[in-house]
Structure formats: structure tokens, C-alpha cells
Amino acid sequence: MQRTLLQFLFAASLVSGWGCTVGPDENSGPDKDRGGAIPVTIGQVVSDDLNPEAGDSTDWKSFAVPAPGFLTVQVFWDQSSDIKQAVITVHDKFGAQLESRVHQASIPNDELVVRVDQGYYFVKLQAEKGASIYSLKGNHAYGEDDNGGGDGGTIRPDFAGTFQLDGAATADAAPAGGGAAAAGGAAAPAGGGGAAAAAPAGGSLPVAAAGGAAAPAGGGALPAVAAGGSASVAETPVAPQGATAVPLSTVTKASVSSGKAKSEPKAATVAAEPAAKKFKPIVADIEGPYRELETSLRLITPVDDGSRLKLGSGDQNGVKVGQVGEIFVKGQLVSGARFKITKVLKNSCVAATNAPADAIKDADRIIIKIPEN
């Protein structure tokens, strides 16, 4: 009904524009500028129109991106051959242009893909001549893309909701500032005043006070450092020459007041972690013998019923449509997150799972079960 009304108003605007001259954005409304951009929910399809002759040549839309990854903007023109000199651009929150696409009359569907951080992004649609209704949609995908190719072209989501993604393995961003973590040690904090000392394997990294140098990691306590000073290594008391060293003993409050040994403190009660949410597998497990093909998780796209995955193995590895696989996070099998291969390319494949993206984005092992006949 809404789209029918839009088509009626669109036709009426064409008729009303005959015989008069108006400015290019005289009837555009508030969305002619970025400040009046109409918010669009990620994954939602919205319809609007451009009609420069009727004074509506510019539209702005905005998206709230939930996390770093990729924003794919798709625009479908109903009257693709009628709209002339139409340009679609994507901008960041400051208005800087990130990507642009000039519409071609012979191709009704335009698509732009930009790498994004969490925050607001804007899409500008502008035309100089003609008129057309259009449908616009924005999709968000986690991950990073190396644009390595090898699959015969870029594969992106379409309006039907089939997520065919390409990209590279997700990498965690390095912490801003501070020193690098040594093997087995904790990472140095961002900023800070002192230099971070390397920690031995399996040990913890000593921390320097503001303005001071870090003391070497050892068995003793870290000496206090005054602002601007340097830390000294705590020394063990030494007996004078000729004297016998007497072991030091600690007098406890219990031995002074009652003479009874102090009872051992009760072990702290650790609250049990909430049970992980269970997901119903999207497909039954494989029957019969199989071999495990370990692969990489290149990209995750959240969808209403779970996630769509881009995996780093394809036809040349023996992957076929319909095969199943499992996902592990921190070495543990994620119950119910079994996936099913839905599309196979030369060097990669696409799979579907009922597990939400947040539950599997830290996956450290992905296996595909290849049947052995």
C-alpha cells in the first residue's frame, strides 16, 4: 500500500512539473542536506524517489553502524533508464566522501561497499535529469577484506537476503599506544610514563609508576617509585660479618591474643558462569565416515535467523554444497552452531548457521566434514 501511494505521488509530481520551472531542490524537503538525513535501519529496505524537474534532486539517508566491518549500500532504480546523471556517494560522520558510484541506465542495481568503524554513516543520492523511484538497503558485515580476489569477482549481499561475501581473515586491532606484550606476559598499558620491561615466558609484566622505570620481574615486591624517580631493586637483609643470621618470623594477632593457630580462611566462592545459550542446529550431522577439513573464517554477516559465513576453502579443496561443519570457540565446540555450505567458489565458500554472529565471532577453529565414499 505504501509503495502504491508512493508511485501515485510520483506520477502526480511528473504531471505537476510540466509547464513550470522550479529549483533543483526546491521541493526536496529536509533530506536535501546531510543534517536532515532520514535514518535507515541496517537490513531494512526503504523506498523513495528523485525527480529533479519537480524540484527533488537530492536525498540523504543515514545508517548507525554497530561495529567495525563493512557497509554495503544497494540501490535499485525502478525507472533505471529514465533517471539521468544520478550519483550515489557514501560519507562518514564528518561528511567526508568515502565512495561514489555513477548510475548507468542499463544496470538498475547500484552497489557500494566501504570499510567502516562503529558510528554514523551517510548516503547521498543526487540526479540532474529524469525521474525514478528507488529502493535502498544497507547491510553490515563483520571482518576485514584483503580484496585478494581469486574467485572471479566480488560477491556481495543482494536484496533477496542471500549473503555471498568475500573477504579475509578477521584480525584484532593492536592496542593504541603503550608497548608490545612479551611472550607469556601481559601487554603494556596505553600511554603511561615509564618504559615497559619485557616479561619472561609465563610470567607477568612489571608495571612502572608514572614517570618511573619498571623494576625487573622477580620474586619480591615492586618498590614504590616517586614521580620522576627510578625504581631500585628491593634488597634482602644481610647479617653483619661474624654474626649468625636469624630467620625472621612473623607474629600473628592470633598467637598474641589466644595462642591458638589462626584458622585457614574459607575458600572464596566463585559464581558459576551462566550457561551458554543453545542453538538448534541448522542441519543434522553427517552420517557415515568423513574427513575433517580445517579452514578459516573470513567474514561473518548477522541475519535475522543466525549468521552467514565466508570460509577460506572452496571447490579446489573438495568442498561441495550441502556439506556440514562445526565451529569451535576457545577450543570448545559451540553446541548447535553447526553450519551448512550453501555456495561454493574456487577458493572459498558461503555457509549458513543458526548461531548469532556475537556467539561465534571469536571462533578459533572451523572444520568442514568431507564425506569419504
CSV table of N, CA and C in Angstrom, one decimal, residues 217-363:
chain,number,residue,atom,x,y,z
A,217,ALA,N,61.2,-8.1,36.7
A,217,ALA,CA,60.3,-9.0,37.4
A,217,ALA,C,61.1,-10.0,38.3
A,218,GLY,N,60.7,-10.2,39.5
A,218,GLY,CA,61.4,-11.0,40.4
A,218,GLY,C,60.4,-11.6,41.4
A,219,GLY,N,61.0,-12.2,42.4
A,219,GLY,CA,60.1,-12.8,43.4
A,219,GLY,C,59.6,-11.8,44.5
A,220,GLY,N,60.3,-10.7,44.6
A,220,GLY,CA,60.0,-9.7,45.6
A,220,GLY,C,58.9,-8.7,45.2
A,221,ALA,N,58.5,-7.9,46.1
A,221,ALA,CA,57.5,-6.8,45.8
A,221,ALA,C,58.2,-5.7,45.0
A,222,LEU,N,57.4,-5.0,44.3
A,222,LEU,CA,57.8,-3.9,43.5
A,222,LEU,C,58.0,-2.7,44.4
A,223,PRO,N,59.2,-2.1,44.4
A,223,PRO,CA,59.4,-0.9,45.3
A,223,PRO,C,58.6,0.3,44.8
A,224,ALA,N,58.2,1.2,45.7
A,224,ALA,CA,57.5,2.3,45.3
A,224,ALA,C,58.4,3.3,44.5
A,225,VAL,N,57.9,4.0,43.6
A,225,VAL,CA,58.7,4.9,42.8
A,225,VAL,C,58.1,6.3,42.9
A,226,ALA,N,58.8,7.3,43.3
A,226,ALA,CA,58.3,8.6,43.3
A,226,ALA,C,58.3,9.2,41.9
A,227,ALA,N,57.3,10.1,41.7
A,227,ALA,CA,57.2,10.7,40.4
A,227,ALA,C,58.5,11.2,39.9
A,228,GLY,N,58.9,10.8,38.7
A,228,GLY,CA,60.2,11.3,38.1
A,228,GLY,C,61.4,10.6,38.6
A,229,GLY,N,61.3,9.7,39.5
A,229,GLY,CA,62.4,8.9,40.0
A,229,GLY,C,62.6,7.6,39.3
A,230,SER,N,63.5,6.8,39.8
A,230,SER,CA,63.7,5.5,39.2
A,230,SER,C,63.6,4.4,40.2
A,231,ALA,N,63.2,3.3,39.8
A,231,ALA,CA,62.9,2.2,40.8
A,231,ALA,C,64.2,1.5,41.1
A,232,SER,N,64.4,1.1,42.4
A,232,SER,CA,65.5,0.3,42.8
A,232,SER,C,65.1,-1.1,43.1
A,233,VAL,N,65.9,-2.0,43.0
A,233,VAL,CA,65.6,-3.4,43.3
A,233,VAL,C,65.6,-3.6,44.8
A,234,ALA,N,64.5,-4.2,45.3
A,234,ALA,CA,64.4,-4.5,46.8
A,234,ALA,C,65.5,-5.4,47.2
A,235,GLU,N,66.3,-5.0,48.3
A,235,GLU,CA,67.4,-5.9,48.7
A,235,GLU,C,67.0,-6.8,49.9
A,236,THR,N,67.6,-7.9,49.9
A,236,THR,CA,67.4,-8.9,51.0
A,236,THR,C,68.3,-8.5,52.2
A,237,PRO,N,67.8,-8.4,53.4
A,237,PRO,CA,68.7,-8.0,54.6
A,237,PRO,C,69.8,-9.0,54.7
A,238,VAL,N,71.0,-8.5,55.0
A,238,VAL,CA,72.2,-9.3,55.2
A,238,VAL,C,72.8,-9.1,56.6
A,239,ALA,N,73.1,-10.2,57.3
A,239,ALA,CA,73.6,-10.2,58.6
A,239,ALA,C,75.0,-9.6,58.6
A,240,PRO,N,75.4,-8.8,59.7
A,240,PRO,CA,76.8,-8.3,59.8
A,240,PRO,C,77.8,-9.5,59.8
A,241,GLN,N,79.1,-9.1,59.4
A,241,GLN,CA,80.1,-10.1,59.4
A,241,GLN,C,80.3,-10.7,60.8
A,242,GLY,N,80.5,-12.0,60.9
A,242,GLY,CA,80.7,-12.6,62.2
A,242,GLY,C,79.5,-13.0,62.9
A,243,ALA,N,78.3,-12.5,62.5
A,243,ALA,CA,77.1,-12.7,63.2
A,243,ALA,C,76.3,-13.8,62.5
A,244,THR,N,75.5,-14.5,63.2
A,244,THR,CA,74.7,-15.6,62.6
A,244,THR,C,73.4,-15.0,62.3
A,245,ALA,N,73.0,-15.3,61.0
A,245,ALA,CA,71.7,-14.8,60.5
A,245,ALA,C,70.6,-15.6,61.2
A,246,VAL,N,69.6,-14.8,61.7
A,246,VAL,CA,68.5,-15.5,62.4
A,246,VAL,C,67.3,-15.4,61.5
A,247,PRO,N,66.6,-16.5,61.2
A,247,PRO,CA,65.4,-16.4,60.3
A,247,PRO,C,64.4,-15.5,61.0
A,248,LEU,N,63.8,-14.6,60.2
A,248,LEU,CA,62.7,-13.7,60.6
A,248,LEU,C,61.4,-14.5,60.7
A,249,SER,N,60.7,-14.3,61.8
A,249,SER,CA,59.4,-14.9,62.0
A,249,SER,C,58.3,-13.8,62.1
A,250,THR,N,57.1,-14.1,61.6
A,250,THR,CA,56.0,-13.1,61.7
A,250,THR,C,55.1,-13.5,62.8
A,251,VAL,N,54.9,-12.5,63.7
A,251,VAL,CA,54.0,-12.7,64.8
A,251,VAL,C,52.6,-12.3,64.4
A,252,THR,N,51.7,-13.3,64.5
A,252,THR,CA,50.3,-13.0,64.1
A,252,THR,C,49.5,-12.6,65.3
A,253,LYS,N,48.4,-11.9,65.0
A,253,LYS,CA,47.4,-11.5,66.0
A,253,LYS,C,46.9,-12.7,66.8
A,254,ALA,N,46.7,-13.8,66.1
A,254,ALA,CA,46.1,-15.0,66.8
A,254,ALA,C,47.1,-15.5,67.9
A,255,SER,N,48.4,-15.5,67.6
A,255,SER,CA,49.4,-16.1,68.5
A,255,SER,C,49.5,-15.2,69.7
A,256,VAL,N,49.3,-13.9,69.6
A,256,VAL,CA,49.5,-13.0,70.7
A,256,VAL,C,48.3,-13.0,71.6
A,257,SER,N,47.1,-13.0,71.0
A,257,SER,CA,45.9,-12.9,71.8
A,257,SER,C,45.4,-14.2,72.4
A,258,SER,N,45.5,-15.3,71.7
A,258,SER,CA,45.0,-16.5,72.3
A,258,SER,C,45.9,-17.7,72.3
A,259,GLY,N,47.0,-17.5,71.5
A,259,GLY,CA,48.0,-18.6,71.5
A,259,GLY,C,47.5,-19.8,70.6
A,260,LYS,N,46.3,-19.6,70.0
A,260,LYS,CA,45.8,-20.6,69.1
A,260,LYS,C,46.1,-20.3,67.7
A,261,ALA,N,46.4,-21.3,66.9
A,261,ALA,CA,46.7,-21.1,65.5
A,261,ALA,C,45.4,-20.5,64.8
A,262,LYS,N,45.7,-19.6,63.9
A,262,LYS,CA,44.7,-18.9,63.2
A,262,LYS,C,44.1,-19.9,62.2
A,263,SER,N,42.8,-20.0,62.1
A,263,SER,CA,42.1,-20.9,61.2
A,263,SER,C,42.3,-20.5,59.8
A,264,GLU,N,42.4,-21.4,58.9
A,264,GLU,CA,42.6,-21.1,57.5
A,264,GLU,C,41.3,-20.4,56.9
A,265,PRO,N,41.5,-19.4,56.1
A,265,PRO,CA,40.4,-18.7,55.6
A,265,PRO,C,39.6,-19.6,54.6
A,266,LYS,N,38.3,-19.3,54.6
A,266,LYS,CA,37.5,-20.1,53.7
A,266,LYS,C,37.7,-19.8,52.3
A,267,ALA,N,37.7,-20.8,51.4
A,267,ALA,CA,37.9,-20.5,50.0
A,267,ALA,C,36.8,-19.7,49.5
A,268,ALA,N,37.2,-18.7,48.6
A,268,ALA,CA,36.2,-17.8,48.0
A,268,ALA,C,35.3,-18.6,47.1
A,269,THR,N,34.0,-18.3,47.2
A,269,THR,CA,33.0,-19.0,46.3
A,269,THR,C,33.0,-18.3,45.0
A,270,VAL,N,33.3,-19.0,44.0
A,270,VAL,CA,33.2,-18.4,42.6
A,270,VAL,C,31.9,-18.6,42.0
A,271,ALA,N,31.2,-17.5,41.6
A,271,ALA,CA,29.9,-17.7,41.0
A,271,ALA,C,30.0,-18.4,39.7
A,272,ALA,N,29.2,-19.3,39.4
A,272,ALA,CA,29.2,-20.1,38.2
A,272,ALA,C,28.8,-19.2,37.0
A,273,GLU,N,29.5,-19.3,35.9
A,273,GLU,CA,29.1,-18.6,34.7
A,273,GLU,C,27.8,-19.0,34.2
A,274,PRO,N,27.0,-18.1,33.7
A,274,PRO,CA,25.7,-18.5,33.1
A,274,PRO,C,25.9,-19.5,31.9
A,275,ALA,N,25.1,-20.5,31.8
A,275,ALA,CA,25.2,-21.5,30.8
A,275,ALA,C,25.1,-20.8,29.4
A,276,ALA,N,25.9,-21.3,28.5
A,276,ALA,CA,25.9,-20.7,27.1
A,276,ALA,C,24.6,-21.0,26.5
A,277,LYS,N,24.1,-20.0,25.7
A,277,LYS,CA,22.8,-20.2,25.0
A,277,LYS,C,22.9,-21.3,24.0
A,278,LYS,N,21.9,-22.1,23.9
A,278,LYS,CA,21.9,-23.2,23.0
A,278,LYS,C,21.2,-22.8,21.7
A,279,PHE,N,21.7,-23.3,20.6
A,279,PHE,CA,21.1,-23.0,19.3
A,279,PHE,C,20.8,-24.3,18.6
A,280,LYS,N,19.6,-24.3,18.0
A,280,LYS,CA,19.2,-25.5,17.3
A,280,LYS,C,20.0,-25.6,16.0
A,281,PRO,N,20.7,-26.7,15.7
A,281,PRO,CA,21.5,-26.9,14.5
A,281,PRO,C,20.6,-26.6,13.3
A,282,ILE,N,21.2,-26.0,12.3
A,282,ILE,CA,20.5,-25.7,11.1
A,282,ILE,C,20.3,-27.0,10.2
A,283,VAL,N,21.1,-28.0,10.5
A,283,VAL,CA,21.1,-29.2,9.7
A,283,VAL,C,21.6,-30.4,10.6
A,284,ALA,N,21.1,-31.6,10.3
A,284,ALA,CA,21.6,-32.8,11.0
A,284,ALA,C,23.0,-33.1,10.7
A,285,ASP,N,23.7,-33.8,11.6
A,285,ASP,CA,25.1,-34.1,11.5
A,285,ASP,C,25.2,-35.1,10.3
A,286,ILE,N,26.4,-35.2,9.8
A,286,ILE,CA,26.7,-36.1,8.7
A,286,ILE,C,26.7,-37.6,9.2
A,287,GLU,N,26.2,-38.4,8.3
A,287,GLU,CA,26.2,-39.9,8.6
A,287,GLU,C,27.3,-40.6,7.8
A,288,GLY,N,27.9,-41.5,8.4
A,288,GLY,CA,29.0,-42.2,7.7
A,288,GLY,C,30.4,-41.6,7.9
A,289,PRO,N,31.4,-42.3,7.3
A,289,PRO,CA,32.8,-41.8,7.5
A,289,PRO,C,33.0,-40.4,6.8
A,290,TYR,N,33.9,-39.7,7.4
A,290,TYR,CA,34.2,-38.4,6.8
A,290,TYR,C,35.6,-38.0,7.3
A,291,ARG,N,36.2,-37.0,6.6
A,291,ARG,CA,37.5,-36.4,7.0
A,291,ARG,C,37.3,-35.0,7.3
A,292,GLU,N,38.1,-34.5,8.2
A,292,GLU,CA,37.9,-33.1,8.7
A,292,GLU,C,38.8,-32.2,7.9
A,293,LEU,N,38.2,-31.1,7.3
A,293,LEU,CA,39.0,-30.1,6.6
A,293,LEU,C,39.0,-28.9,7.4
A,294,GLU,N,40.1,-28.5,8.0
A,294,GLU,CA,40.2,-27.3,8.8
A,294,GLU,C,40.3,-26.1,7.9
A,295,THR,N,39.5,-25.1,8.1
A,295,THR,CA,39.5,-23.9,7.3
A,295,THR,C,39.5,-22.6,8.1
A,296,SER,N,39.4,-21.5,7.4
A,296,SER,CA,39.4,-20.2,8.2
A,296,SER,C,38.1,-19.5,8.0
A,297,LEU,N,37.8,-18.7,9.0
A,297,LEU,CA,36.6,-17.9,9.0
A,297,LEU,C,36.9,-16.5,8.5
A,298,ARG,N,36.5,-16.1,7.3
A,298,ARG,CA,36.9,-14.8,6.7
A,298,ARG,C,36.0,-13.7,7.1
A,299,LEU,N,34.7,-14.0,7.1
A,299,LEU,CA,33.7,-12.9,7.3
A,299,LEU,C,32.4,-13.5,7.9
A,300,ILE,N,31.8,-12.7,8.8
A,300,ILE,CA,30.5,-13.1,9.4
A,300,ILE,C,29.5,-12.0,9.1
A,301,THR,N,28.3,-12.4,8.6
A,301,THR,CA,27.3,-11.4,8.4
A,301,THR,C,26.1,-11.8,9.3
A,302,PRO,N,25.6,-10.9,10.2
A,302,PRO,CA,24.4,-11.2,11.0
A,302,PRO,C,23.2,-11.2,10.1
A,303,VAL,N,22.3,-12.1,10.3
A,303,VAL,CA,21.0,-12.1,9.7
A,303,VAL,C,19.9,-12.4,10.8
A,304,ASP,N,18.7,-12.3,10.4
A,304,ASP,CA,17.6,-12.5,11.4
A,304,ASP,C,17.6,-13.9,12.0
A,305,ASP,N,17.9,-14.9,11.3
A,305,ASP,CA,17.9,-16.3,11.8
A,305,ASP,C,19.2,-16.9,12.1
A,306,GLY,N,20.3,-16.0,12.3
A,306,GLY,CA,21.6,-16.5,12.7
A,306,GLY,C,22.7,-15.7,12.0
A,307,SER,N,23.5,-16.4,11.2
A,307,SER,CA,24.7,-15.8,10.6
A,307,SER,C,25.0,-16.4,9.3
A,308,ARG,N,25.6,-15.7,8.4
A,308,ARG,CA,26.1,-16.2,7.1
A,308,ARG,C,27.6,-16.1,7.2
A,309,LEU,N,28.3,-17.1,6.8
A,309,LEU,CA,29.8,-17.2,6.9
A,309,LEU,C,30.5,-17.3,5.6
A,310,LYS,N,31.6,-16.6,5.5
A,310,LYS,CA,32.5,-16.8,4.4
A,310,LYS,C,33.7,-17.6,4.9
A,311,LEU,N,34.0,-18.7,4.3
A,311,LEU,CA,35.0,-19.6,4.7
A,311,LEU,C,36.1,-19.7,3.7
A,312,GLY,N,37.4,-20.0,4.1
A,312,GLY,CA,38.5,-19.9,3.3
A,312,GLY,C,38.9,-21.2,2.5
A,313,SER,N,37.9,-22.0,2.3
A,313,SER,CA,38.1,-23.3,1.4
A,313,SER,C,37.0,-23.3,0.4
A,314,GLY,N,37.3,-23.9,-0.8
A,314,GLY,CA,36.4,-24.0,-1.8
A,314,GLY,C,36.4,-25.2,-2.6
A,315,ASP,N,36.1,-25.1,-3.9
A,315,ASP,CA,35.9,-26.3,-4.8
A,315,ASP,C,37.3,-27.0,-4.9
A,316,GLN,N,38.4,-26.3,-4.9
A,316,GLN,CA,39.7,-27.0,-5.1
A,316,GLN,C,40.1,-27.8,-3.8
A,317,ASN,N,39.3,-27.6,-2.7
A,317,ASN,CA,39.6,-28.3,-1.5
A,317,ASN,C,38.6,-29.5,-1.3
A,318,GLY,N,37.7,-29.7,-2.3
A,318,GLY,CA,36.7,-30.7,-2.2
A,318,GLY,C,35.4,-30.3,-1.5
A,319,VAL,N,35.2,-29.0,-1.3
A,319,VAL,CA,34.0,-28.6,-0.6
A,319,VAL,C,32.9,-28.6,-1.6
A,320,LYS,N,31.7,-29.1,-1.2
A,320,LYS,CA,30.5,-29.1,-2.0
A,320,LYS,C,29.3,-28.5,-1.3
A,321,VAL,N,28.3,-28.0,-2.0
A,321,VAL,CA,27.1,-27.5,-1.5
A,321,VAL,C,26.4,-28.6,-0.7
A,322,GLY,N,25.9,-28.3,0.5
A,322,GLY,CA,25.2,-29.3,1.3
A,322,GLY,C,26.1,-30.0,2.4
A,323,GLN,N,27.4,-29.8,2.3
A,323,GLN,CA,28.2,-30.4,3.3
A,323,GLN,C,28.1,-29.6,4.6
A,324,VAL,N,28.4,-30.2,5.8
A,324,VAL,CA,28.2,-29.5,7.0
A,324,VAL,C,29.6,-29.4,7.7
A,325,GLY,N,29.6,-28.5,8.8
A,325,GLY,CA,30.8,-28.3,9.5
A,325,GLY,C,30.5,-27.8,10.9
A,326,GLU,N,31.5,-27.7,11.7
A,326,GLU,CA,31.4,-27.3,13.1
A,326,GLU,C,32.3,-26.1,13.5
A,327,ILE,N,31.9,-25.4,14.5
A,327,ILE,CA,32.6,-24.1,14.9
A,327,ILE,C,33.0,-24.3,16.4
A,328,PHE,N,34.3,-23.9,16.6
A,328,PHE,CA,34.9,-24.0,18.0
A,328,PHE,C,35.3,-22.6,18.4
A,329,VAL,N,35.0,-22.3,19.6
A,329,VAL,CA,35.4,-21.0,20.3
A,329,VAL,C,36.2,-21.3,21.5
A,330,LYS,N,37.5,-20.9,21.5
A,330,LYS,CA,38.4,-21.1,22.6
A,330,LYS,C,38.6,-22.6,22.8
A,331,GLY,N,38.6,-23.4,21.7
A,331,GLY,CA,38.8,-24.8,21.7
A,331,GLY,C,37.6,-25.6,22.0
A,332,GLN,N,36.5,-25.0,22.3
A,332,GLN,CA,35.3,-25.7,22.7
A,332,GLN,C,34.2,-25.7,21.6
A,333,LEU,N,33.6,-26.8,21.3
A,333,LEU,CA,32.6,-26.9,20.3
A,333,LEU,C,31.4,-26.1,20.7
A,334,VAL,N,30.9,-25.2,19.8
A,334,VAL,CA,29.7,-24.4,20.1
A,334,VAL,C,28.5,-25.2,19.8
A,335,SER,N,27.8,-25.7,20.8
A,335,SER,CA,26.7,-26.6,20.6
A,335,SER,C,25.6,-25.9,19.8
A,336,GLY,N,25.2,-26.6,18.7
A,336,GLY,CA,24.1,-26.1,17.9
A,336,GLY,C,24.5,-25.1,16.8
A,337,ALA,N,25.8,-24.8,16.7
A,337,ALA,CA,26.3,-23.8,15.7
A,337,ALA,C,26.7,-24.5,14.4
A,338,ARG,N,26.4,-25.7,14.3
A,338,ARG,CA,26.7,-26.4,13.0
A,338,ARG,C,26.2,-25.6,11.8
A,339,PHE,N,27.0,-25.6,10.8
A,339,PHE,CA,26.7,-24.8,9.6
A,339,PHE,C,26.5,-25.7,8.4
A,340,LYS,N,25.9,-25.2,7.3
A,340,LYS,CA,25.7,-25.9,6.1
A,340,LYS,C,26.2,-25.1,4.9
A,341,ILE,N,27.0,-25.7,4.1
A,341,ILE,CA,27.5,-25.0,2.9
A,341,ILE,C,26.4,-24.7,1.9
A,342,THR,N,26.2,-23.4,1.5
A,342,THR,CA,25.2,-23.0,0.6
A,342,THR,C,25.7,-22.6,-0.8
A,343,LYS,N,27.0,-22.2,-0.9
A,343,LYS,CA,27.5,-21.8,-2.1
A,343,LYS,C,29.0,-22.1,-2.1
A,344,VAL,N,29.6,-22.6,-3.2
A,344,VAL,CA,31.0,-22.9,-3.3
A,344,VAL,C,31.6,-22.2,-4.5
A,345,LEU,N,32.7,-21.5,-4.2
A,345,LEU,CA,33.5,-20.8,-5.2
A,345,LEU,C,34.8,-21.6,-5.3
A,346,LYS,N,35.8,-21.1,-6.1
A,346,LYS,CA,37.0,-21.8,-6.3
A,346,LYS,C,37.8,-21.9,-5.1
A,347,ASN,N,38.0,-20.8,-4.4
A,347,ASN,CA,38.9,-20.7,-3.2
A,347,ASN,C,38.2,-20.4,-1.9
A,348,SER,N,36.8,-20.4,-1.9
A,348,SER,CA,36.1,-20.1,-0.7
A,348,SER,C,34.7,-20.6,-0.9
A,349,CYS,N,33.9,-20.5,0.2
A,349,CYS,CA,32.5,-20.9,0.2
A,349,CYS,C,31.7,-20.1,1.2
A,350,VAL,N,30.4,-20.2,1.0
A,350,VAL,CA,29.5,-19.5,1.9
A,350,VAL,C,28.7,-20.5,2.7
A,351,ALA,N,28.4,-20.3,3.9
A,351,ALA,CA,27.7,-21.2,4.8
A,351,ALA,C,26.7,-20.5,5.6
A,352,ALA,N,25.7,-21.2,6.1
A,352,ALA,CA,24.6,-20.7,7.0
A,352,ALA,C,24.6,-21.4,8.3
A,353,THR,N,24.4,-20.7,9.4
A,353,THR,CA,24.3,-21.3,10.7
A,353,THR,C,23.2,-20.5,11.5
A,354,ASN,N,22.6,-21.2,12.5
A,354,ASN,CA,21.6,-20.6,13.3
A,354,ASN,C,22.2,-19.8,14.5
A,355,ALA,N,23.5,-19.9,14.7
A,355,ALA,CA,24.2,-19.2,15.7
A,355,ALA,C,24.4,-17.7,15.4
A,356,PRO,N,24.1,-16.8,16.3
A,356,PRO,CA,24.2,-15.4,16.1
A,356,PRO,C,25.7,-15.0,15.9
A,357,ALA,N,26.0,-13.9,15.3
A,357,ALA,CA,27.4,-13.5,15.0
A,357,ALA,C,28.2,-13.3,16.3
A,358,ASP,N,27.6,-12.8,17.3
A,358,ASP,CA,28.3,-12.5,18.5
A,358,ASP,C,28.8,-13.7,19.2
A,359,ALA,N,28.1,-14.9,19.0
A,359,ALA,CA,28.4,-16.1,19.7
A,359,ALA,C,29.6,-16.8,19.0
A,360,ILE,N,29.9,-16.5,17.8
A,360,ILE,CA,30.9,-17.2,17.0
A,360,ILE,C,32.0,-16.3,16.4
A,361,LYS,N,32.0,-15.0,16.7
A,361,LYS,CA,32.9,-14.1,16.0
A,361,LYS,C,34.4,-14.3,16.5
A,362,ASP,N,34.5,-15.0,17.7
A,362,ASP,CA,35.8,-15.3,18.2
A,362,ASP,C,36.3,-16.7,17.9
A,363,ALA,N,35.7,-17.3,17.0
A,363,ALA,CA,36.0,-18.7,16.6
A,363,ALA,C,37.4,-18.9,16.3
